[in-house]
Amino acid sequence: MTAFGAHSIAAGMGAQSENIGLTLLGLGVLLAAYDISEVFLKPVFGALSDRIGTKPVIVAGLLAFAVLSLPGLWGRDPLMLGIARLGQGAAASAFSPAASAMVARLAAGRNAGSRFGKYGSWKSLGYVIGPMLGAGLIFAGGFALLFATLSALAIAAALWVLLGVPHLAPLPRQRYTVVDLFRQVTERRFLVPTLVLAASMAAMGAAIGFLPALATRHGLGPVAGTATVSVLAIASLLTQPQVGRMRDQGRLSDGRGMASGLLLTAAGVAVIAVAPGPVALFISAAAIGTGVGIATPLGFAHLADTTPPERMGRTMGSAELGRELGDAGGPLLVGGVAAASALPFGLGALAVLVAAASLPRLGTRRTADGKPGPSGA
């Protein structure tokens, strides 16, 4: 739901930016609005899911998403678009980390790569369907029809989770001090995968907004513009399950895999920074989607394997915070640099930062019980 909701709107705004009077910087701000609220709330809701269980947090978040989508009925107004995006982001900050924690709990230290590969693949399906269906809904009834559809889908998803998803009881939790918390979030086994997730989402967030905008500027039209986002999502959808299986079979290490994924993602961004032609847009989308599809399941699986189950929600919420900082920061960076100079410079700056995020190494991996595990390098 979060993938479909966020990116159907993001791609639609990119394609319709000129029609609703958005500058490149304004587009970057609206693309980031969804993630700004998530930045503050995901760790909170992640910790809450540890306390009361993941299922109640997911259901409540979906219902809130339905309600907070309603300001988007006045989507011709950029202010109302921003309010709706902020509200949706606040709701998604509940069910997104809780869902990640549920996947990690169900994995229980076994086949975390495969589980997160499948989980990421289903999210990518939302990225595939979202931009194309979003473009169709906007064409048929404007942003009002898109937001009304999102509200209805969120209610349906909440009912499905309530009736069809098992309840995982919260586990007894050890009492942690502020010093313990600081030590946990500054450990390399947490920081490196979180940095990878943040860099991946920075590239994806920028690409989902600016690829359609670039396509429109090169005469491809709104539908073809949103198709570039679908190419990105399909590449990610097909890659993540394969990467997860390779990881669980010992054919791909976490550290090398994440670095390779980021370098491929950076190369994809660099393509449209250097030569933003119609063909290059689709090549870039495929490279970014594949790179993100490599890095993302490995980052989440590493976190799942090295986190005690009783604080899985808090860890996933904190990691999701890193993702949202990247998802918000990527469009803001590209839009800000583009407003001061030109769009290729903004994209080039993003490519350099994503490539730089591949440099830190995991070192020795430790499992959730604190024992040394296989090297993640």
PDB file of N, CA and C in Angstrom, residues 130-163:
ATOM      1  N   GLY A 130       1.479   1.352  -9.452  1.00  0.00           N
ATOM      2  CA  GLY A 130       1.181   2.705  -9.014  1.00  0.00           C
ATOM      3  C   GLY A 130       1.319   3.778 -10.076  1.00  0.00           C
ATOM      4  N   PRO A 131       2.502   3.920 -10.702  1.00  0.00           N
ATOM      5  CA  PRO A 131       2.647   5.004 -11.682  1.00  0.00           C
ATOM      6  C   PRO A 131       1.691   4.899 -12.860  1.00  0.00           C
ATOM      7  N   MET A 132       1.522   3.676 -13.421  1.00  0.00           N
ATOM      8  CA  MET A 132       0.656   3.543 -14.585  1.00  0.00           C
ATOM      9  C   MET A 132      -0.815   3.744 -14.221  1.00  0.00           C
ATOM     10  N   LEU A 133      -1.250   3.097 -13.120  1.00  0.00           N
ATOM     11  CA  LEU A 133      -2.637   3.273 -12.709  1.00  0.00           C
ATOM     12  C   LEU A 133      -2.873   4.706 -12.246  1.00  0.00           C
ATOM     13  N   GLY A 134      -1.875   5.284 -11.580  1.00  0.00           N
ATOM     14  CA  GLY A 134      -1.999   6.677 -11.158  1.00  0.00           C
ATOM     15  C   GLY A 134      -2.177   7.604 -12.344  1.00  0.00           C
ATOM     16  N   ALA A 135      -1.391   7.379 -13.401  1.00  0.00           N
ATOM     17  CA  ALA A 135      -1.521   8.210 -14.601  1.00  0.00           C
ATOM     18  C   ALA A 135      -2.911   8.053 -15.217  1.00  0.00           C
ATOM     19  N   GLY A 136      -3.412   6.793 -15.245  1.00  0.00           N
ATOM     20  CA  GLY A 136      -4.745   6.568 -15.798  1.00  0.00           C
ATOM     21  C   GLY A 136      -5.835   7.239 -14.987  1.00  0.00           C
ATOM     22  N   LEU A 137      -5.729   7.155 -13.657  1.00  0.00           N
ATOM     23  CA  LEU A 137      -6.730   7.785 -12.793  1.00  0.00           C
ATOM     24  C   LEU A 137      -6.684   9.301 -12.900  1.00  0.00           C
ATOM     25  N   ILE A 138      -5.476   9.864 -12.978  1.00  0.00           N
ATOM     26  CA  ILE A 138      -5.359  11.316 -13.128  1.00  0.00           C
ATOM     27  C   ILE A 138      -5.948  11.756 -14.468  1.00  0.00           C
ATOM     28  N   PHE A 139      -5.706  10.965 -15.511  1.00  0.00           N
ATOM     29  CA  PHE A 139      -6.267  11.295 -16.821  1.00  0.00           C
ATOM     30  C   PHE A 139      -7.790  11.231 -16.793  1.00  0.00           C
ATOM     31  N   ALA A 140      -8.333  10.240 -16.074  1.00  0.00           N
ATOM     32  CA  ALA A 140      -9.791  10.048 -16.057  1.00  0.00           C
ATOM     33  C   ALA A 140     -10.502  11.034 -15.144  1.00  0.00           C
ATOM     34  N   GLY A 141      -9.904  11.356 -13.995  1.00  0.00           N
ATOM     35  CA  GLY A 141     -10.609  12.208 -13.040  1.00  0.00           C
ATOM     36  C   GLY A 141      -9.742  13.129 -12.226  1.00  0.00           C
ATOM     37  N   GLY A 142      -8.496  13.340 -12.633  1.00  0.00           N
ATOM     38  CA  GLY A 142      -7.610  14.234 -11.915  1.00  0.00           C
ATOM     39  C   GLY A 142      -7.105  13.610 -10.620  1.00  0.00           C
ATOM     40  N   PHE A 143      -6.396  14.410  -9.841  1.00  0.00           N
ATOM     41  CA  PHE A 143      -5.859  13.930  -8.579  1.00  0.00           C
ATOM     42  C   PHE A 143      -6.967  13.514  -7.604  1.00  0.00           C
ATOM     43  N   ALA A 144      -8.151  14.117  -7.729  1.00  0.00           N
ATOM     44  CA  ALA A 144      -9.251  13.761  -6.826  1.00  0.00           C
ATOM     45  C   ALA A 144      -9.600  12.279  -6.943  1.00  0.00           C
ATOM     46  N   LEU A 145      -9.681  11.762  -8.167  1.00  0.00           N
ATOM     47  CA  LEU A 145     -10.000  10.346  -8.357  1.00  0.00           C
ATOM     48  C   LEU A 145      -8.876   9.457  -7.835  1.00  0.00           C
ATOM     49  N   LEU A 146      -7.631   9.877  -8.030  1.00  0.00           N
ATOM     50  CA  LEU A 146      -6.495   9.093  -7.540  1.00  0.00           C
ATOM     51  C   LEU A 146      -6.534   8.975  -6.020  1.00  0.00           C
ATOM     52  N   PHE A 147      -6.739  10.081  -5.327  1.00  0.00           N
ATOM     53  CA  PHE A 147      -6.736  10.035  -3.863  1.00  0.00           C
ATOM     54  C   PHE A 147      -7.952   9.284  -3.315  1.00  0.00           C
ATOM     55  N   ALA A 148      -9.097   9.409  -3.983  1.00  0.00           N
ATOM     56  CA  ALA A 148     -10.269   8.648  -3.551  1.00  0.00           C
ATOM     57  C   ALA A 148     -10.023   7.148  -3.693  1.00  0.00           C
ATOM     58  N   THR A 149      -9.377   6.754  -4.774  1.00  0.00           N
ATOM     59  CA  THR A 149      -9.048   5.339  -4.980  1.00  0.00           C
ATOM     60  C   THR A 149      -8.075   4.847  -3.922  1.00  0.00           C
ATOM     61  N   LEU A 150      -7.075   5.648  -3.596  1.00  0.00           N
ATOM     62  CA  LEU A 150      -6.106   5.265  -2.566  1.00  0.00           C
ATOM     63  C   LEU A 150      -6.781   5.085  -1.215  1.00  0.00           C
ATOM     64  N   SER A 151      -7.717   5.950  -0.900  1.00  0.00           N
ATOM     65  CA  SER A 151      -8.437   5.834   0.367  1.00  0.00           C
ATOM     66  C   SER A 151      -9.219   4.528   0.437  1.00  0.00           C
ATOM     67  N   ALA A 152      -9.904   4.201  -0.645  1.00  0.00           N
ATOM     68  CA  ALA A 152     -10.680   2.952  -0.682  1.00  0.00           C
ATOM     69  C   ALA A 152      -9.773   1.734  -0.591  1.00  0.00           C
ATOM     70  N   LEU A 153      -8.643   1.753  -1.285  1.00  0.00           N
ATOM     71  CA  LEU A 153      -7.716   0.627  -1.244  1.00  0.00           C
ATOM     72  C   LEU A 153      -7.128   0.432   0.146  1.00  0.00           C
ATOM     73  N   ALA A 154      -6.859   1.536   0.843  1.00  0.00           N
ATOM     74  CA  ALA A 154      -6.311   1.430   2.193  1.00  0.00           C
ATOM     75  C   ALA A 154      -7.308   0.762   3.137  1.00  0.00           C
ATOM     76  N   ILE A 155      -8.586   1.096   3.002  1.00  0.00           N
ATOM     77  CA  ILE A 155      -9.617   0.448   3.831  1.00  0.00           C
ATOM     78  C   ILE A 155      -9.686  -1.041   3.523  1.00  0.00           C
ATOM     79  N   ALA A 156      -9.643  -1.389   2.241  1.00  0.00           N
ATOM     80  CA  ALA A 156      -9.682  -2.801   1.859  1.00  0.00           C
ATOM     81  C   ALA A 156      -8.473  -3.551   2.402  1.00  0.00           C
ATOM     82  N   ALA A 157      -7.295  -2.931   2.331  1.00  0.00           N
ATOM     83  CA  ALA A 157      -6.084  -3.578   2.845  1.00  0.00           C
ATOM     84  C   ALA A 157      -6.149  -3.771   4.357  1.00  0.00           C
ATOM     85  N   ALA A 158      -6.707  -2.785   5.057  1.00  0.00           N
ATOM     86  CA  ALA A 158      -6.840  -2.907   6.511  1.00  0.00           C
ATOM     87  C   ALA A 158      -7.739  -4.087   6.884  1.00  0.00           C
ATOM     88  N   LEU A 159      -8.836  -4.260   6.161  1.00  0.00           N
ATOM     89  CA  LEU A 159      -9.742  -5.381   6.423  1.00  0.00           C
ATOM     90  C   LEU A 159      -9.055  -6.718   6.138  1.00  0.00           C
ATOM     91  N   TRP A 160      -8.282  -6.766   5.065  1.00  0.00           N
ATOM     92  CA  TRP A 160      -7.583  -8.017   4.728  1.00  0.00           C
ATOM     93  C   TRP A 160      -6.565  -8.374   5.810  1.00  0.00           C
ATOM     94  N   VAL A 161      -5.797  -7.394   6.281  1.00  0.00           N
ATOM     95  CA  VAL A 161      -4.819  -7.660   7.345  1.00  0.00           C
ATOM     96  C   VAL A 161      -5.529  -8.099   8.613  1.00  0.00           C
ATOM     97  N   LEU A 162      -6.626  -7.422   8.951  1.00  0.00           N
ATOM     98  CA  LEU A 162      -7.359  -7.744  10.172  1.00  0.00           C
ATOM     99  C   LEU A 162      -7.863  -9.184  10.152  1.00  0.00           C
ATOM    100  N   LEU A 163      -8.331  -9.640   8.996  1.00  0.00           N
ATOM    101  CA  LEU A 163      -8.960 -10.960   8.922  1.00  0.00           C
ATOM    102  C   LEU A 163      -7.997 -12.071   8.507  1.00  0.00           C
TER     103      LEU A 163
END
